[in-house]
PDB file of C-alpha atoms in Angstrom:
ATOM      1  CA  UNK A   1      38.750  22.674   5.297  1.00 77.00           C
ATOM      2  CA  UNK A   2      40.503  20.414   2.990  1.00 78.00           C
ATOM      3  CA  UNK A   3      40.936  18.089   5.161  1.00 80.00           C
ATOM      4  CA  UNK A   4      36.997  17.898   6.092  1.00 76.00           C
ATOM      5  CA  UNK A   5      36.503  18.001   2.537  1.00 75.00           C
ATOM      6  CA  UNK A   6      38.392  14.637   2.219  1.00 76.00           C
ATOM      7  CA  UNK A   7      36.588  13.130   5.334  1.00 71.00           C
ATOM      8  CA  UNK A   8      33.203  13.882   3.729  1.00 69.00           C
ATOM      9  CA  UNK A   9      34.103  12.372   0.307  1.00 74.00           C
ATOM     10  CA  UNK A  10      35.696   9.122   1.712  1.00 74.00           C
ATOM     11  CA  UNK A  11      32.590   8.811   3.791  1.00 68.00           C
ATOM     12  CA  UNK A  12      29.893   8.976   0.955  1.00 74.00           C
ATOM     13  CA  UNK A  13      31.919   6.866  -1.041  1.00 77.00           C
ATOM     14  CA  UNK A  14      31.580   3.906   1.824  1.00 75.00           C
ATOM     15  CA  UNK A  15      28.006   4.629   2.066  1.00 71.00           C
ATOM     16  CA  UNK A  16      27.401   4.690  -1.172  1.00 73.00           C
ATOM     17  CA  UNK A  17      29.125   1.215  -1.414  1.00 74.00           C
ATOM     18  CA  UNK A  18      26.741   0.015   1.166  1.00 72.00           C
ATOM     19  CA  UNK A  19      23.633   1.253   0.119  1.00 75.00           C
ATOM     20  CA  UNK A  20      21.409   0.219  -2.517  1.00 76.00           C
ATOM     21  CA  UNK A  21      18.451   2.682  -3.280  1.00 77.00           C
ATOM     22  CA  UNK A  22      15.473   1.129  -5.255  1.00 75.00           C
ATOM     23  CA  UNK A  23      12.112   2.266  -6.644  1.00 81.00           C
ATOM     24  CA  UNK A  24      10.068  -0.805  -7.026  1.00 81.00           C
ATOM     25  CA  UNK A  25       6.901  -2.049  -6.313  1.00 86.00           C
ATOM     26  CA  UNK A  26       7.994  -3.378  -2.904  1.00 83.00           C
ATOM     27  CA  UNK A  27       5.187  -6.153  -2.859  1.00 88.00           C
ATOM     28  CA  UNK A  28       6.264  -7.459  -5.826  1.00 88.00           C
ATOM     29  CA  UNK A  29       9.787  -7.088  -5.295  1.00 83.00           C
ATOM     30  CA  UNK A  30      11.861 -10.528  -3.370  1.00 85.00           C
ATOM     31  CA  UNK A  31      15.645 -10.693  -4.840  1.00 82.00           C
ATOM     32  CA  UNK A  32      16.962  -7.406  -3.486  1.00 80.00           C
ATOM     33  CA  UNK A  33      14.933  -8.169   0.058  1.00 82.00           C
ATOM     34  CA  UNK A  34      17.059 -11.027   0.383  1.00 85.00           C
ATOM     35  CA  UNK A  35      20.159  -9.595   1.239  1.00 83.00           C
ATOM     36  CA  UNK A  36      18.961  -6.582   3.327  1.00 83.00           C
ATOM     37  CA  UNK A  37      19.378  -5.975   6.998  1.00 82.00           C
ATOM     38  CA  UNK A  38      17.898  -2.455   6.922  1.00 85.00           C
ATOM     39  CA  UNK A  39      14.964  -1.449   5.159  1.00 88.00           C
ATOM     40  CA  UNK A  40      13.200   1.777   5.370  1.00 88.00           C
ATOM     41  CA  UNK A  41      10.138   2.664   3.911  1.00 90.00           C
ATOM     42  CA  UNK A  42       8.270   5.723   3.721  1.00 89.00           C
ATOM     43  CA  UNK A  43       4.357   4.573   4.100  1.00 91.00           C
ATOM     44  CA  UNK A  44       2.892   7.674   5.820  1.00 89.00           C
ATOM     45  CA  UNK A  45       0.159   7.668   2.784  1.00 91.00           C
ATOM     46  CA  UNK A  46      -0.473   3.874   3.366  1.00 92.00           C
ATOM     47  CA  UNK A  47      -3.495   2.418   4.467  1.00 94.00           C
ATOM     48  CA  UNK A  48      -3.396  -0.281   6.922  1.00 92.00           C
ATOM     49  CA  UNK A  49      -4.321  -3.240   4.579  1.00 94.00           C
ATOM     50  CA  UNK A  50      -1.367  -2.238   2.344  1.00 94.00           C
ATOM     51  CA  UNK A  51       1.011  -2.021   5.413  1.00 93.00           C
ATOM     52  CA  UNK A  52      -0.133  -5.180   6.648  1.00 92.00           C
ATOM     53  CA  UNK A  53       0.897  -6.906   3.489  1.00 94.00           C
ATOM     54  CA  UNK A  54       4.208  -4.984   3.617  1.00 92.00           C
ATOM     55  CA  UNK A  55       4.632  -6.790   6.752  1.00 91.00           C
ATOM     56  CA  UNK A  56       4.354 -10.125   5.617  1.00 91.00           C
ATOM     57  CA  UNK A  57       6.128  -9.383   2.513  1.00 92.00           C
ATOM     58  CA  UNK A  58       8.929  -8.572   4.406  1.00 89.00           C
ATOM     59  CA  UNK A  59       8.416 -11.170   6.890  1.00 87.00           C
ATOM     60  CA  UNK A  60       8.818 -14.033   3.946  1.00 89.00           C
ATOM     61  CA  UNK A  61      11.624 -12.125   1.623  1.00 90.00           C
ATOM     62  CA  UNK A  62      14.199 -10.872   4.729  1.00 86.00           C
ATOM     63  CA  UNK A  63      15.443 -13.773   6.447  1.00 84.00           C
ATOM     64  CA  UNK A  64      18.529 -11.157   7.259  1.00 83.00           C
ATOM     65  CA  UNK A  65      16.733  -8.257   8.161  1.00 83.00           C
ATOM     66  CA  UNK A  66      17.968  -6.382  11.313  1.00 83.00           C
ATOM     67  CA  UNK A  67      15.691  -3.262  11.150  1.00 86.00           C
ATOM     68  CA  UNK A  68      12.466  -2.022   9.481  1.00 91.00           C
ATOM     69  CA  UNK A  69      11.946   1.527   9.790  1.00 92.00           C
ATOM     70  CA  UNK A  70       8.862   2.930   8.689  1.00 94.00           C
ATOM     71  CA  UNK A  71       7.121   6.903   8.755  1.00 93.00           C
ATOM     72  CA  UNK A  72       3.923   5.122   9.393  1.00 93.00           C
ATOM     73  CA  UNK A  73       3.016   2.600  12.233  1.00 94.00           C
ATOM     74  CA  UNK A  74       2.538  -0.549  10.765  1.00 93.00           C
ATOM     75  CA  UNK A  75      -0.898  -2.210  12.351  1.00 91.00           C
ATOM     76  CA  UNK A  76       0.008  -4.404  15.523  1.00 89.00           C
ATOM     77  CA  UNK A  77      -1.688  -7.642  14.283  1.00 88.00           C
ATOM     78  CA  UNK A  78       0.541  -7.467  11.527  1.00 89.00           C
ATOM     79  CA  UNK A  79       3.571  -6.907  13.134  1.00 88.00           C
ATOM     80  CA  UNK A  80       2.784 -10.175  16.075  1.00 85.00           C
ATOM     81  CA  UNK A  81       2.278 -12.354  12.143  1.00 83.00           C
ATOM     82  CA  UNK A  82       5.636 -11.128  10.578  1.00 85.00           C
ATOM     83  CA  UNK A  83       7.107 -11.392  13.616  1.00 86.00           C
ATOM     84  CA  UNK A  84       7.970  -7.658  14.006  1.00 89.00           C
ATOM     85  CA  UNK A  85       8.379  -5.614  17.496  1.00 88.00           C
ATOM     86  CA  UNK A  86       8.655  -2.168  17.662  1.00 89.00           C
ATOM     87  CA  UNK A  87      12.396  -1.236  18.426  1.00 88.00           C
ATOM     88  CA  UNK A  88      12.001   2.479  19.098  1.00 87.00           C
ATOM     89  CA  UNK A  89       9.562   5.567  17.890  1.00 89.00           C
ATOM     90  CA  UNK A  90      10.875   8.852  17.798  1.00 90.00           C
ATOM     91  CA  UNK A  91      10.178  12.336  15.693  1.00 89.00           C
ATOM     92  CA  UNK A  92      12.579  13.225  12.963  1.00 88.00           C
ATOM     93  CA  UNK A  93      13.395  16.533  10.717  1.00 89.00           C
ATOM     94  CA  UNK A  94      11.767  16.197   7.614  1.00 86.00           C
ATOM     95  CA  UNK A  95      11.540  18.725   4.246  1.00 89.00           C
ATOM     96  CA  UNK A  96       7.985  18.458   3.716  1.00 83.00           C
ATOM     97  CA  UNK A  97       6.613  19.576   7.625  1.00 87.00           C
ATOM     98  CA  UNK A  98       8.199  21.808  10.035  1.00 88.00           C
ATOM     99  CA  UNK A  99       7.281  19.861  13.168  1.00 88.00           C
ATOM    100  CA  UNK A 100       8.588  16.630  12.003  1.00 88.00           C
ATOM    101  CA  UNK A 101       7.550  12.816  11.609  1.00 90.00           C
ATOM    102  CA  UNK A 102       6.871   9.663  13.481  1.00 92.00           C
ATOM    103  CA  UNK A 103       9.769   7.397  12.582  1.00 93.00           C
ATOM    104  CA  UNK A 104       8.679   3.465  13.824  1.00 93.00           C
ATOM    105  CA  UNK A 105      12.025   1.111  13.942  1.00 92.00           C
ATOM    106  CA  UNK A 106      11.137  -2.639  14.216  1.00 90.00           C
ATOM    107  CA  UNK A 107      13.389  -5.288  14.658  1.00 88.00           C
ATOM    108  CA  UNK A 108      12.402  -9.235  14.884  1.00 80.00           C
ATOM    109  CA  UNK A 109      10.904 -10.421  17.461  1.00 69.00           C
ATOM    110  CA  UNK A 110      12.874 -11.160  20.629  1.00 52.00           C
ATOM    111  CA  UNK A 111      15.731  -8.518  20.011  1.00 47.00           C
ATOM    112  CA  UNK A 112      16.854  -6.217  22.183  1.00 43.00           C
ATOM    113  CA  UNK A 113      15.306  -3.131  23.018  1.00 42.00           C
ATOM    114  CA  UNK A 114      11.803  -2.820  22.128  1.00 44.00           C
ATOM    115  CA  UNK A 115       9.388  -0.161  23.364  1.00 48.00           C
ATOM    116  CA  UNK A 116       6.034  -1.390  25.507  1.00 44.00           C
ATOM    117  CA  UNK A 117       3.215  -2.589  23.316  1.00 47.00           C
ATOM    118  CA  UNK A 118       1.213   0.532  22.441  1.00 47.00           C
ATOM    119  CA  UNK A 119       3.585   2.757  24.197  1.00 43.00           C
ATOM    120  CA  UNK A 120       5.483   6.000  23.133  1.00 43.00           C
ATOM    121  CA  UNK A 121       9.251   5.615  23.145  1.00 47.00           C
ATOM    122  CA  UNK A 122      10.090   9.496  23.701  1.00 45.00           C
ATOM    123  CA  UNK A 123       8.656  13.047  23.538  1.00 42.00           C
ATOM    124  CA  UNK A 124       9.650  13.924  20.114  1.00 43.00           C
ATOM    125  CA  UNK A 125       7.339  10.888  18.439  1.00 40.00           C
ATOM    126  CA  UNK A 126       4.720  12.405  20.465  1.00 40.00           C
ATOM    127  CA  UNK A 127       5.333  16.181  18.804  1.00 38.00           C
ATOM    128  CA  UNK A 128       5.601  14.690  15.248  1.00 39.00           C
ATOM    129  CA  UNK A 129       2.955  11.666  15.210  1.00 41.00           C
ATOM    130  CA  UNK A 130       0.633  14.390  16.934  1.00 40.00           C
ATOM    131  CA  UNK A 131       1.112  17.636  15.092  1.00 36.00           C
ATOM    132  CA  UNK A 132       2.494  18.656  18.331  1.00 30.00           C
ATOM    133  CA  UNK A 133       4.568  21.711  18.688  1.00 26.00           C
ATOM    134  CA  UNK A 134       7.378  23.261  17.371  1.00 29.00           C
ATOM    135  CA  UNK A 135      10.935  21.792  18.515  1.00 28.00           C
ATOM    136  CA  UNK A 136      13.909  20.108  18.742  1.00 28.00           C
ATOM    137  CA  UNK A 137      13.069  17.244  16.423  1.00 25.00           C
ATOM    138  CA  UNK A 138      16.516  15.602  15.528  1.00 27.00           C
ATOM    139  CA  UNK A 139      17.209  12.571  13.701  1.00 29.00           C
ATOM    140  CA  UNK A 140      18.125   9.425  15.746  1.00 27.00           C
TER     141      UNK A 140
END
């Protein structure tokens, strides 16, 4: 037990030494966007005019972003301007519903490993961007 104890500790410390949490208007926000290669956002409230501009913003203030992972699908026009393909879509455990949510990862355009335009990367985005039913909904 001690010994797991340890394990845990040491590895929140190196997360926390690698993460940066901020709660800031994200369209207004550049310096911190500079340096990040993984950005998640949760947008599931969003309406598609404010998650296109979240798309460009990101597009012109991440020159080293890897990944863009969103609870909401960001609209496809936007993502083809920013420069955005969808990397994988999948259901995840959440707090606030028992059957999950739609988690969208993009990565820039031309990386490996993006889903089909308009397609559904596996049966647990299905179950959580759908209501569907109850489940094995694990994170990714």
């Amino acid at each position: 037990a001690a010994r797991e104890a340890a394990a845990a500790a040491a590895a929140a410390a190196e997360v926390s030494a690698a993460v940066t949490l901020l709660c800031a208007d994200a369209l207004s926000t550049t310096e911190p966007f500079a340096e990040a290669t993984r950005l998640f956002c949760n947008n599931a409230t969003w309406p598609a005019s404010l998650n296109a501009a979240l798309a460009a913003h990101l597009s012109a203030n991440t020159p080293r972003l890897a990944a863009l992972a969103t609870v909401r699908a960001l609209p496809p026009a936007a993502l083809a301007d920013a420069g955005l393909a969808l990397h994988s879509a999948t259901g995840v455990e959440v707090t606030w519903d028992r059957v999950g949510a739609p988690l969208h990862v993009y990565v820039r355009e031309g990386r490996q490993g993006a889903c089909p335009p308009g397609g559904r990367c596996d049966g647990r985005y299905a179950a959580a961007s759908e209501g569907g039913v109850d489940g094995d909904i694990g994170m990714v």
